[in-house]
Each structure stands twice: as C-alpha cells, then as structure tokens.
Short mmCIF file of N, CA and C in Angstrom, two decimals:
data_model
loop_
_atom_site.label_atom_id
_atom_site.label_comp_id
_atom_site.label_asym_id
_atom_site.label_seq_id
_atom_site.Cartn_x
_atom_site.Cartn_y
_atom_site.Cartn_z
N UNK A 265 78.85 50.92 -230.10
CA UNK A 265 78.19 52.15 -230.53
C UNK A 265 77.23 52.68 -229.47
N UNK A 266 76.94 51.89 -228.45
CA UNK A 266 76.00 52.35 -227.42
C UNK A 266 76.70 52.66 -226.10
N UNK A 267 78.01 52.55 -226.08
CA UNK A 267 78.76 52.84 -224.86
C UNK A 267 79.52 54.15 -225.03
N UNK A 268 79.54 54.96 -223.99
CA UNK A 268 80.30 56.21 -224.04
C UNK A 268 80.77 56.56 -222.63
N UNK A 269 82.02 56.95 -222.54
CA UNK A 269 82.57 57.38 -221.25
C UNK A 269 82.23 58.86 -221.05
N UNK A 270 82.27 59.28 -219.80
CA UNK A 270 82.02 60.69 -219.52
C UNK A 270 83.08 61.56 -220.18
N UNK A 271 84.32 61.08 -220.22
CA UNK A 271 85.40 61.84 -220.84
C UNK A 271 85.13 62.06 -222.34
N UNK A 272 84.71 61.02 -223.03
CA UNK A 272 84.39 61.14 -224.46
C UNK A 272 83.25 62.12 -224.67
N UNK A 273 82.21 62.00 -223.85
CA UNK A 273 81.09 62.94 -223.89
C UNK A 273 81.58 64.37 -223.72
N UNK A 274 82.43 64.59 -222.73
CA UNK A 274 82.94 65.95 -222.44
C UNK A 274 83.74 66.50 -223.62
N UNK A 275 84.56 65.68 -224.22
CA UNK A 275 85.37 66.13 -225.36
C UNK A 275 84.48 66.48 -226.56
N UNK A 276 83.58 65.57 -226.91
CA UNK A 276 82.70 65.79 -228.06
C UNK A 276 81.88 67.07 -227.89
N UNK A 277 81.27 67.22 -226.72
CA UNK A 277 80.37 68.35 -226.52
C UNK A 277 81.10 69.66 -226.25
N UNK A 278 82.33 69.60 -225.76
CA UNK A 278 83.15 70.82 -225.66
C UNK A 278 83.43 71.35 -227.07
N UNK A 279 83.75 70.46 -227.98
CA UNK A 279 84.00 70.86 -229.37
C UNK A 279 82.73 71.42 -230.01
N UNK A 280 81.61 70.74 -229.83
CA UNK A 280 80.35 71.21 -230.44
C UNK A 280 79.95 72.56 -229.87
N UNK A 281 80.05 72.72 -228.55
CA UNK A 281 79.70 74.00 -227.94
C UNK A 281 80.63 75.11 -228.42
N UNK A 282 81.92 74.81 -228.55
CA UNK A 282 82.87 75.82 -229.05
C UNK A 282 82.52 76.22 -230.48
N UNK A 283 82.16 75.25 -231.30
CA UNK A 283 81.75 75.55 -232.68
C UNK A 283 80.49 76.40 -232.71
N UNK A 284 79.55 76.10 -231.82
CA UNK A 284 78.30 76.88 -231.76
C UNK A 284 78.58 78.31 -231.29
N UNK A 285 79.47 78.47 -230.34
CA UNK A 285 79.84 79.81 -229.88
C UNK A 285 80.48 80.58 -231.03
N UNK A 286 81.39 79.93 -231.73
CA UNK A 286 82.07 80.58 -232.86
C UNK A 286 81.07 80.97 -233.95
N UNK A 287 80.16 80.06 -234.27
CA UNK A 287 79.19 80.32 -235.33
C UNK A 287 78.20 81.42 -234.97
N UNK A 288 77.96 81.60 -233.69
CA UNK A 288 76.96 82.59 -233.26
C UNK A 288 77.57 83.91 -232.80
N UNK A 289 78.90 83.96 -232.73
CA UNK A 289 79.58 85.15 -232.21
C UNK A 289 79.19 86.39 -233.02
N UNK A 290 78.66 87.39 -232.35
CA UNK A 290 78.31 88.65 -232.99
C UNK A 290 76.99 88.61 -233.75
N UNK A 291 76.25 87.53 -233.63
CA UNK A 291 74.99 87.40 -234.37
C UNK A 291 73.88 88.29 -233.79
N UNK A 292 74.05 88.70 -232.54
CA UNK A 292 73.03 89.53 -231.89
C UNK A 292 73.69 90.31 -230.76
N UNK A 293 73.03 91.39 -230.35
CA UNK A 293 73.49 92.15 -229.19
C UNK A 293 73.48 91.23 -227.97
N UNK A 294 74.32 91.49 -226.98
CA UNK A 294 74.44 90.57 -225.83
C UNK A 294 73.11 90.20 -225.16
N UNK A 295 72.24 91.17 -224.94
CA UNK A 295 70.97 90.86 -224.28
C UNK A 295 70.09 89.98 -225.17
N UNK A 296 70.05 90.28 -226.45
CA UNK A 296 69.28 89.46 -227.39
C UNK A 296 69.88 88.06 -227.47
N UNK A 297 71.21 87.99 -227.51
CA UNK A 297 71.89 86.69 -227.56
C UNK A 297 71.52 85.86 -226.33
N UNK A 298 71.56 86.48 -225.15
CA UNK A 298 71.20 85.77 -223.92
C UNK A 298 69.76 85.28 -223.98
N UNK A 299 68.87 86.09 -224.51
CA UNK A 299 67.47 85.69 -224.65
C UNK A 299 67.30 84.51 -225.59
N UNK A 300 68.02 84.53 -226.71
CA UNK A 300 67.94 83.42 -227.66
C UNK A 300 68.52 82.13 -227.07
N UNK A 301 69.60 82.27 -226.32
CA UNK A 301 70.16 81.09 -225.64
C UNK A 301 69.15 80.54 -224.63
N UNK A 302 68.48 81.43 -223.90
CA UNK A 302 67.46 81.00 -222.93
C UNK A 302 66.30 80.30 -223.62
N UNK A 303 65.89 80.79 -224.78
CA UNK A 303 64.82 80.13 -225.54
C UNK A 303 65.28 78.73 -225.96
N UNK A 304 66.55 78.61 -226.37
CA UNK A 304 67.10 77.31 -226.74
C UNK A 304 67.10 76.34 -225.57
N UNK A 305 67.46 76.83 -224.39
CA UNK A 305 67.44 75.99 -223.19
C UNK A 305 66.01 75.54 -222.89
N UNK A 306 65.05 76.47 -222.97
CA UNK A 306 63.65 76.13 -222.73
C UNK A 306 63.16 75.08 -223.74
N UNK A 307 63.57 75.23 -224.98
CA UNK A 307 63.19 74.23 -226.00
C UNK A 307 63.77 72.87 -225.63
N UNK A 308 65.02 72.86 -225.15
CA UNK A 308 65.62 71.58 -224.75
C UNK A 308 64.81 70.92 -223.65
N UNK A 309 64.38 71.69 -222.66
CA UNK A 309 63.66 71.13 -221.51
C UNK A 309 62.44 70.33 -221.98
N UNK A 310 61.68 70.89 -222.90
CA UNK A 310 60.50 70.19 -223.41
C UNK A 310 60.90 69.02 -224.31
N UNK A 311 61.97 69.18 -225.08
CA UNK A 311 62.47 68.11 -225.94
C UNK A 311 62.92 66.92 -225.10
N UNK A 312 63.64 67.21 -224.01
CA UNK A 312 64.12 66.16 -223.10
C UNK A 312 62.95 65.32 -222.59
N UNK A 313 61.93 65.99 -222.09
CA UNK A 313 60.76 65.29 -221.55
C UNK A 313 60.08 64.47 -222.64
N UNK A 314 59.84 65.10 -223.78
CA UNK A 314 59.12 64.42 -224.88
C UNK A 314 59.90 63.22 -225.40
N UNK A 315 61.20 63.38 -225.60
CA UNK A 315 62.01 62.25 -226.10
C UNK A 315 61.99 61.10 -225.10
N UNK A 316 62.15 61.39 -223.83
CA UNK A 316 62.19 60.31 -222.84
C UNK A 316 60.84 59.63 -222.74
N UNK A 317 59.79 60.41 -222.71
CA UNK A 317 58.46 59.82 -222.54
C UNK A 317 57.96 59.13 -223.81
N UNK A 318 58.05 59.80 -224.94
CA UNK A 318 57.37 59.30 -226.13
C UNK A 318 58.26 58.50 -227.08
N UNK A 319 59.57 58.62 -226.97
CA UNK A 319 60.44 57.83 -227.84
C UNK A 319 61.18 56.74 -227.07
N UNK A 320 61.88 57.10 -226.01
CA UNK A 320 62.69 56.12 -225.30
C UNK A 320 61.86 55.06 -224.59
N UNK A 321 60.61 55.34 -224.31
CA UNK A 321 59.73 54.35 -223.67
C UNK A 321 58.59 53.93 -224.60
N UNK A 322 58.82 54.07 -225.88
CA UNK A 322 57.85 53.68 -226.89
C UNK A 322 57.70 52.16 -226.87
N UNK A 323 56.47 51.70 -226.88
CA UNK A 323 56.20 50.26 -226.89
C UNK A 323 55.92 49.85 -228.33
N UNK A 324 56.92 49.28 -228.99
CA UNK A 324 56.79 48.88 -230.38
C UNK A 324 56.50 47.39 -230.49
N UNK A 325 55.84 47.02 -231.57
CA UNK A 325 55.50 45.61 -231.78
C UNK A 325 56.58 44.86 -232.55
N UNK A 326 57.26 45.54 -233.45
CA UNK A 326 58.25 44.86 -234.28
C UNK A 326 59.52 44.57 -233.48
N UNK A 327 60.14 43.45 -233.77
CA UNK A 327 61.38 43.08 -233.09
C UNK A 327 62.49 44.08 -233.37
N UNK A 328 62.55 44.57 -234.60
CA UNK A 328 63.58 45.55 -234.96
C UNK A 328 63.37 46.85 -234.19
N UNK A 329 62.13 47.32 -234.13
CA UNK A 329 61.82 48.54 -233.39
C UNK A 329 62.15 48.41 -231.91
N UNK A 330 61.76 47.28 -231.31
CA UNK A 330 62.06 47.05 -229.89
C UNK A 330 63.57 47.02 -229.67
N UNK A 331 64.31 46.43 -230.60
CA UNK A 331 65.77 46.35 -230.48
C UNK A 331 66.40 47.74 -230.55
N UNK A 332 65.92 48.57 -231.47
CA UNK A 332 66.46 49.93 -231.60
C UNK A 332 66.20 50.75 -230.34
N UNK A 333 64.99 50.64 -229.79
CA UNK A 333 64.67 51.36 -228.55
C UNK A 333 65.55 50.83 -227.42
N UNK A 334 65.76 49.52 -227.38
CA UNK A 334 66.63 48.95 -226.34
C UNK A 334 68.05 49.49 -226.46
N UNK A 335 68.57 49.55 -227.69
CA UNK A 335 69.93 50.05 -227.89
C UNK A 335 70.04 51.53 -227.54
N UNK A 336 68.99 52.31 -227.83
CA UNK A 336 69.02 53.74 -227.54
C UNK A 336 68.86 54.04 -226.06
N UNK A 337 68.02 53.25 -225.35
CA UNK A 337 67.72 53.60 -223.96
C UNK A 337 67.46 52.41 -223.05
N UNK A 338 66.91 51.35 -223.59
CA UNK A 338 66.53 50.20 -222.76
C UNK A 338 67.71 49.56 -222.06
N UNK A 339 68.87 49.55 -222.73
CA UNK A 339 70.04 48.95 -222.08
C UNK A 339 70.43 49.73 -220.83
N UNK A 340 70.13 51.02 -220.81
CA UNK A 340 70.39 51.81 -219.61
C UNK A 340 69.49 51.35 -218.47
N UNK A 341 68.24 51.02 -218.78
CA UNK A 341 67.34 50.51 -217.74
C UNK A 341 67.74 49.11 -217.30
N UNK A 342 68.29 48.32 -218.22
CA UNK A 342 68.71 46.97 -217.87
C UNK A 342 69.90 46.99 -216.90
N UNK A 343 70.80 47.96 -217.08
CA UNK A 343 72.00 48.07 -216.24
C UNK A 343 72.21 49.54 -215.87
N UNK A 344 71.36 50.11 -215.00
CA UNK A 344 71.44 51.55 -214.71
C UNK A 344 72.72 52.00 -214.02
N UNK A 345 73.45 51.08 -213.43
CA UNK A 345 74.69 51.45 -212.75
C UNK A 345 75.91 51.44 -213.65
N UNK A 346 75.76 51.06 -214.90
CA UNK A 346 76.89 51.01 -215.83
C UNK A 346 77.26 52.42 -216.26
N UNK A 347 78.45 52.92 -215.88
CA UNK A 347 78.81 54.30 -216.20
C UNK A 347 78.92 54.57 -217.71
N UNK A 348 79.07 53.52 -218.51
CA UNK A 348 79.17 53.70 -219.96
C UNK A 348 77.80 53.72 -220.64
N UNK A 349 76.74 53.53 -219.86
CA UNK A 349 75.38 53.56 -220.40
C UNK A 349 74.53 54.65 -219.74
N UNK A 350 75.18 55.58 -219.04
CA UNK A 350 74.45 56.66 -218.37
C UNK A 350 74.41 57.94 -219.19
N UNK A 351 75.06 57.94 -220.34
CA UNK A 351 75.09 59.11 -221.22
C UNK A 351 74.60 58.66 -222.59
N UNK A 352 73.87 59.54 -223.25
CA UNK A 352 73.35 59.22 -224.58
C UNK A 352 74.50 58.94 -225.53
N UNK A 353 74.45 57.84 -226.26
CA UNK A 353 75.52 57.55 -227.23
C UNK A 353 75.64 58.68 -228.26
N UNK A 354 76.87 59.06 -228.61
CA UNK A 354 77.07 60.15 -229.58
C UNK A 354 76.37 59.90 -230.92
N UNK A 355 76.25 58.66 -231.30
CA UNK A 355 75.55 58.35 -232.54
C UNK A 355 74.14 58.96 -232.52
N UNK A 356 73.50 58.93 -231.37
CA UNK A 356 72.15 59.49 -231.24
C UNK A 356 72.22 60.99 -230.94
N UNK A 357 73.01 61.38 -229.93
CA UNK A 357 73.02 62.80 -229.53
C UNK A 357 73.55 63.70 -230.64
N UNK A 358 74.67 63.35 -231.22
CA UNK A 358 75.24 64.16 -232.30
C UNK A 358 74.40 63.99 -233.57
N UNK A 359 73.90 62.77 -233.76
CA UNK A 359 73.03 62.50 -234.91
C UNK A 359 71.75 63.33 -234.90
N UNK A 360 71.25 63.67 -233.74
CA UNK A 360 70.09 64.57 -233.63
C UNK A 360 70.52 66.03 -233.63
N UNK A 361 71.66 66.32 -233.00
CA UNK A 361 72.10 67.71 -232.86
C UNK A 361 72.40 68.36 -234.21
N UNK A 362 73.05 67.65 -235.09
CA UNK A 362 73.46 68.25 -236.37
C UNK A 362 72.25 68.70 -237.19
N UNK A 363 71.25 67.84 -237.42
CA UNK A 363 70.09 68.33 -238.19
C UNK A 363 69.31 69.44 -237.48
N UNK A 364 69.27 69.41 -236.14
CA UNK A 364 68.59 70.47 -235.40
C UNK A 364 69.34 71.79 -235.61
N UNK A 365 70.65 71.77 -235.51
CA UNK A 365 71.46 72.97 -235.73
C UNK A 365 71.28 73.48 -237.16
N UNK A 366 71.34 72.58 -238.11
CA UNK A 366 71.18 72.98 -239.52
C UNK A 366 69.80 73.61 -239.76
N UNK A 367 68.76 73.01 -239.18
CA UNK A 367 67.41 73.55 -239.35
C UNK A 367 67.27 74.93 -238.71
N UNK A 368 67.81 75.09 -237.51
CA UNK A 368 67.74 76.40 -236.84
C UNK A 368 68.54 77.45 -237.61
N UNK A 369 69.69 77.06 -238.14
CA UNK A 369 70.50 78.00 -238.92
C UNK A 369 69.81 78.36 -240.24
N UNK A 370 69.17 77.39 -240.86
CA UNK A 370 68.44 77.66 -242.10
C UNK A 370 67.27 78.61 -241.85
N UNK A 371 66.61 78.42 -240.72
CA UNK A 371 65.43 79.23 -240.40
C UNK A 371 65.78 80.62 -239.88
N UNK A 372 66.87 80.74 -239.10
CA UNK A 372 67.15 82.00 -238.41
C UNK A 372 68.55 82.57 -238.67
N UNK A 373 69.28 81.99 -239.60
CA UNK A 373 70.63 82.48 -239.89
C UNK A 373 71.55 82.26 -238.70
N UNK A 374 72.48 83.17 -238.50
CA UNK A 374 73.46 83.03 -237.40
C UNK A 374 72.78 83.02 -236.04
N UNK A 375 71.62 83.65 -235.93
CA UNK A 375 70.89 83.62 -234.66
C UNK A 375 70.39 82.21 -234.33
N UNK A 376 70.22 81.39 -235.36
CA UNK A 376 69.87 79.99 -235.14
C UNK A 376 70.94 79.26 -234.35
N UNK A 377 72.19 79.68 -234.53
CA UNK A 377 73.27 79.07 -233.76
C UNK A 377 73.19 79.45 -232.28
N UNK A 378 72.65 80.63 -231.98
CA UNK A 378 72.42 81.00 -230.58
C UNK A 378 71.32 80.12 -229.97
N UNK A 379 70.26 79.89 -230.73
CA UNK A 379 69.21 78.98 -230.25
C UNK A 379 69.78 77.58 -230.03
N UNK A 380 70.57 77.13 -231.00
CA UNK A 380 71.18 75.81 -230.87
C UNK A 380 72.13 75.77 -229.67
N UNK A 381 72.88 76.82 -229.44
CA UNK A 381 73.79 76.87 -228.30
C UNK A 381 73.02 76.64 -227.00
N UNK A 382 71.89 77.31 -226.85
CA UNK A 382 71.06 77.08 -225.66
C UNK A 382 70.55 75.65 -225.59
N UNK A 383 70.08 75.14 -226.71
CA UNK A 383 69.58 73.76 -226.79
C UNK A 383 70.69 72.79 -226.39
N UNK A 384 71.90 73.00 -226.93
CA UNK A 384 73.03 72.12 -226.64
C UNK A 384 73.47 72.25 -225.18
N UNK A 385 73.45 73.46 -224.64
CA UNK A 385 73.78 73.63 -223.22
C UNK A 385 72.78 72.88 -222.35
N UNK A 386 71.50 72.94 -222.73
CA UNK A 386 70.48 72.18 -222.01
C UNK A 386 70.77 70.69 -222.06
N UNK A 387 71.14 70.21 -223.25
CA UNK A 387 71.47 68.79 -223.39
C UNK A 387 72.66 68.40 -222.51
N UNK A 388 73.71 69.20 -222.54
CA UNK A 388 74.91 68.89 -221.75
C UNK A 388 74.56 68.89 -220.25
N UNK A 389 73.76 69.84 -219.81
CA UNK A 389 73.33 69.86 -218.41
C UNK A 389 72.53 68.60 -218.08
N UNK A 390 71.62 68.24 -218.98
CA UNK A 390 70.79 67.03 -218.80
C UNK A 390 71.65 65.79 -218.64
N UNK A 391 72.56 65.56 -219.58
CA UNK A 391 73.34 64.33 -219.51
C UNK A 391 74.33 64.34 -218.35
N UNK A 392 74.81 65.51 -217.97
CA UNK A 392 75.70 65.61 -216.81
C UNK A 392 74.93 65.30 -215.53
N UNK A 393 73.74 65.87 -215.39
CA UNK A 393 72.90 65.58 -214.22
C UNK A 393 72.52 64.10 -214.21
N UNK A 394 72.15 63.56 -215.36
CA UNK A 394 71.77 62.15 -215.43
C UNK A 394 72.93 61.25 -215.01
N UNK A 395 74.11 61.54 -215.51
CA UNK A 395 75.29 60.77 -215.14
C UNK A 395 75.53 60.88 -213.62
N UNK A 396 75.44 62.09 -213.10
CA UNK A 396 75.66 62.30 -211.67
C UNK A 396 74.63 61.55 -210.83
N UNK A 397 73.39 61.51 -211.28
CA UNK A 397 72.34 60.78 -210.55
C UNK A 397 72.71 59.31 -210.36
N UNK A 398 73.38 58.74 -211.33
CA UNK A 398 73.72 57.32 -211.28
C UNK A 398 75.12 57.03 -210.74
N UNK A 399 76.06 57.97 -210.89
CA UNK A 399 77.46 57.63 -210.65
C UNK A 399 78.16 58.40 -209.54
N UNK A 400 77.62 59.53 -209.14
CA UNK A 400 78.35 60.36 -208.19
C UNK A 400 77.62 60.46 -206.86
N UNK A 401 78.36 60.66 -205.77
CA UNK A 401 77.69 60.90 -204.50
C UNK A 401 76.95 62.24 -204.59
N UNK A 402 75.74 62.24 -204.12
CA UNK A 402 74.91 63.43 -204.24
C UNK A 402 75.17 64.36 -203.08
N UNK A 403 75.42 65.61 -203.43
CA UNK A 403 75.59 66.65 -202.42
C UNK A 403 74.65 67.79 -202.77
N UNK A 404 74.04 68.33 -201.78
CA UNK A 404 73.16 69.47 -201.99
C UNK A 404 71.70 69.06 -202.15
N UNK A 405 70.86 70.00 -201.78
CA UNK A 405 69.41 69.75 -201.78
C UNK A 405 68.86 69.53 -203.20
N UNK A 406 69.27 70.38 -204.14
CA UNK A 406 68.75 70.28 -205.51
C UNK A 406 69.16 68.95 -206.15
N UNK A 407 70.44 68.60 -206.09
CA UNK A 407 70.88 67.35 -206.71
C UNK A 407 70.24 66.15 -206.02
N UNK A 408 70.04 66.22 -204.73
CA UNK A 408 69.36 65.14 -204.02
C UNK A 408 67.94 64.96 -204.52
N UNK A 409 67.26 66.07 -204.73
CA UNK A 409 65.88 66.01 -205.23
C UNK A 409 65.83 65.47 -206.65
N UNK A 410 66.75 65.93 -207.51
CA UNK A 410 66.79 65.44 -208.89
C UNK A 410 67.10 63.94 -208.92
N UNK A 411 68.03 63.52 -208.07
CA UNK A 411 68.40 62.10 -208.05
C UNK A 411 67.23 61.24 -207.56
N UNK A 412 66.59 61.63 -206.48
CA UNK A 412 65.45 60.86 -205.97
C UNK A 412 64.36 60.75 -207.03
N UNK A 413 64.09 61.85 -207.71
CA UNK A 413 63.07 61.87 -208.75
C UNK A 413 63.42 60.86 -209.85
N UNK A 414 64.67 60.88 -210.29
CA UNK A 414 65.07 60.00 -211.39
C UNK A 414 65.14 58.53 -210.95
N UNK A 415 65.65 58.29 -209.76
CA UNK A 415 65.78 56.90 -209.30
C UNK A 415 64.40 56.27 -209.15
N UNK A 416 63.38 57.05 -208.81
CA UNK A 416 62.00 56.51 -208.78
C UNK A 416 61.59 56.02 -210.17
N UNK A 417 62.05 56.68 -211.20
CA UNK A 417 61.77 56.26 -212.58
C UNK A 417 62.34 54.87 -212.83
N UNK A 418 63.50 54.60 -212.26
CA UNK A 418 64.14 53.30 -212.46
C UNK A 418 63.59 52.23 -211.52
N UNK A 419 63.35 52.59 -210.28
CA UNK A 419 63.06 51.59 -209.26
C UNK A 419 61.59 51.45 -208.89
N UNK A 420 60.79 52.46 -209.15
CA UNK A 420 59.41 52.44 -208.70
C UNK A 420 58.43 52.35 -209.86
N UNK A 421 58.59 53.22 -210.83
CA UNK A 421 57.62 53.29 -211.93
C UNK A 421 58.32 53.80 -213.19
N UNK A 422 58.59 52.89 -214.11
CA UNK A 422 59.28 53.25 -215.35
C UNK A 422 58.43 54.15 -216.24
N UNK A 423 57.12 54.08 -216.09
CA UNK A 423 56.22 54.93 -216.88
C UNK A 423 55.85 56.20 -216.12
N UNK A 424 56.84 56.90 -215.66
CA UNK A 424 56.66 58.16 -214.96
C UNK A 424 58.02 58.76 -214.66
N UNK A 425 58.01 59.96 -214.14
CA UNK A 425 59.25 60.68 -213.82
C UNK A 425 60.21 60.70 -215.01
N UNK A 426 59.71 61.17 -216.14
CA UNK A 426 60.51 61.21 -217.37
C UNK A 426 61.51 62.35 -217.38
N UNK A 427 61.21 63.44 -216.70
CA UNK A 427 62.10 64.60 -216.70
C UNK A 427 63.32 64.31 -215.83
N UNK A 428 64.45 64.80 -216.26
CA UNK A 428 65.68 64.64 -215.48
C UNK A 428 66.05 65.98 -214.85
N UNK A 429 66.06 67.04 -215.65
CA UNK A 429 66.49 68.35 -215.15
C UNK A 429 65.33 69.29 -214.84
N UNK A 430 64.19 69.10 -215.46
CA UNK A 430 63.04 69.98 -215.25
C UNK A 430 61.89 69.14 -214.69
N UNK A 431 62.06 68.68 -213.45
CA UNK A 431 61.12 67.71 -212.89
C UNK A 431 59.71 68.27 -212.69
N UNK A 432 59.56 69.59 -212.75
CA UNK A 432 58.22 70.16 -212.67
C UNK A 432 57.34 69.69 -213.83
N UNK A 433 57.95 69.32 -214.94
CA UNK A 433 57.17 68.87 -216.11
C UNK A 433 56.40 67.59 -215.82
N UNK A 434 56.93 66.74 -214.95
CA UNK A 434 56.18 65.54 -214.59
C UNK A 434 54.91 65.88 -213.83
N UNK A 435 54.94 66.94 -213.06
CA UNK A 435 53.71 67.39 -212.39
C UNK A 435 52.75 68.01 -213.41
N UNK A 436 53.28 68.86 -214.28
CA UNK A 436 52.47 69.53 -215.29
C UNK A 436 51.75 68.50 -216.18
N UNK A 437 52.45 67.45 -216.59
CA UNK A 437 51.88 66.47 -217.52
C UNK A 437 51.33 65.22 -216.84
N UNK A 438 51.25 65.23 -215.52
CA UNK A 438 50.61 64.14 -214.78
C UNK A 438 51.40 62.84 -214.77
N UNK A 439 52.71 62.91 -214.90
CA UNK A 439 53.52 61.69 -214.89
C UNK A 439 54.44 61.61 -213.68
N UNK A 440 54.18 62.43 -212.68
CA UNK A 440 55.01 62.43 -211.47
C UNK A 440 54.73 61.17 -210.65
N UNK A 441 55.80 60.52 -210.22
CA UNK A 441 55.71 59.36 -209.34
C UNK A 441 56.14 59.82 -207.97
N UNK A 442 55.19 59.87 -207.06
CA UNK A 442 55.47 60.34 -205.70
C UNK A 442 56.27 59.30 -204.94
N UNK A 443 56.97 59.75 -203.94
CA UNK A 443 57.74 58.83 -203.08
C UNK A 443 56.80 57.92 -202.35
N UNK A 444 57.24 56.67 -202.18
CA UNK A 444 56.45 55.74 -201.37
C UNK A 444 56.66 56.08 -199.91
N UNK A 445 55.58 56.14 -199.20
CA UNK A 445 55.67 56.50 -197.77
C UNK A 445 55.45 55.26 -196.94
#
C-alpha cells in the first residue's frame, strides 16, 4: 500500500484530472476559469509545504503514530533512491484529494472543480518533480536548482528544505538549508 510506480501514478492522476476537467467544463468564462485554476495551484503550493513540514516530519510519541508517519513518508527517507517510494501512495494522495474536491464543490459549486483542478495540477507537478529529483538525470538550470534544494533535505538537514516545487517558501518561512561551502 506504500509502493507506487510512476506509471500507476500517471494513470490514476490522468483519470482524476480528466474527471476534474469534465466536472468544471463551462463553469466559468475562460479568463475566470484560468484565474480559479491559478488560485488552486497557489493553494497547492502552500499545502505542499505545510504537509511536508508539519505532517510528514511530525515527531510523535506513540508507536502507532510514528509507524503511520513512517509509512506515509519516513520510508522514503529510509530509502530515497527507491523509485516505488518517490511518489505519494494513492491511498494518501487520492484519499486526501477526494474530500478536498468534495469540499470545494460543496462550497463553490462547479467552480470548485476548477479550484480542485488547479490544486490537482499542482500536486501532479510536485510529485513529478519529486520523482525526477530522485530518479532522472537533471537537465536545465531550474531542475538542477530544485534537485539540489531537495537533496539537501535528504542529505544535509531533514528539518529544512520542505518545499519541492516552490522553494522560495523555505526562505519565506526560515527553513532554507543553504549549500555547504
């Protein structure tokens, strides 16, 4: 339940994104729709940072709590090169996505699906970048910077560099781990 291949991730999230597009189709004028999608992406950026910092690195006292955190994220730190542990397990990602989508739809109607679409696109970008940081040869200045930032989280200071795609947040919140010189 904690292992997932990139192919499985791609199939699951292609279906979810297609459903979100279908559910939101015609819910707003194109410019408004683009704005709502952008708001959803921005919401994801902060959610990504908060989840990684405050949940995935939560220091719990109970054995059950520590085990759950390990299954959700700690096993990735134990074996960061394992390609089946570089993507969030669907049990967690889809398990969080469904109630978020339902809540946004309940609050905003069909426009909530546009917000969710942006949120989900942010998530897919996050997990794709995270997977690439660990599994693919890095090409380009931006991906090199993102990879260096994330690898410092694994190799230098686990209590820092929580952001994967929006690394400016580590500077904003004082959790940036600078390169060792």
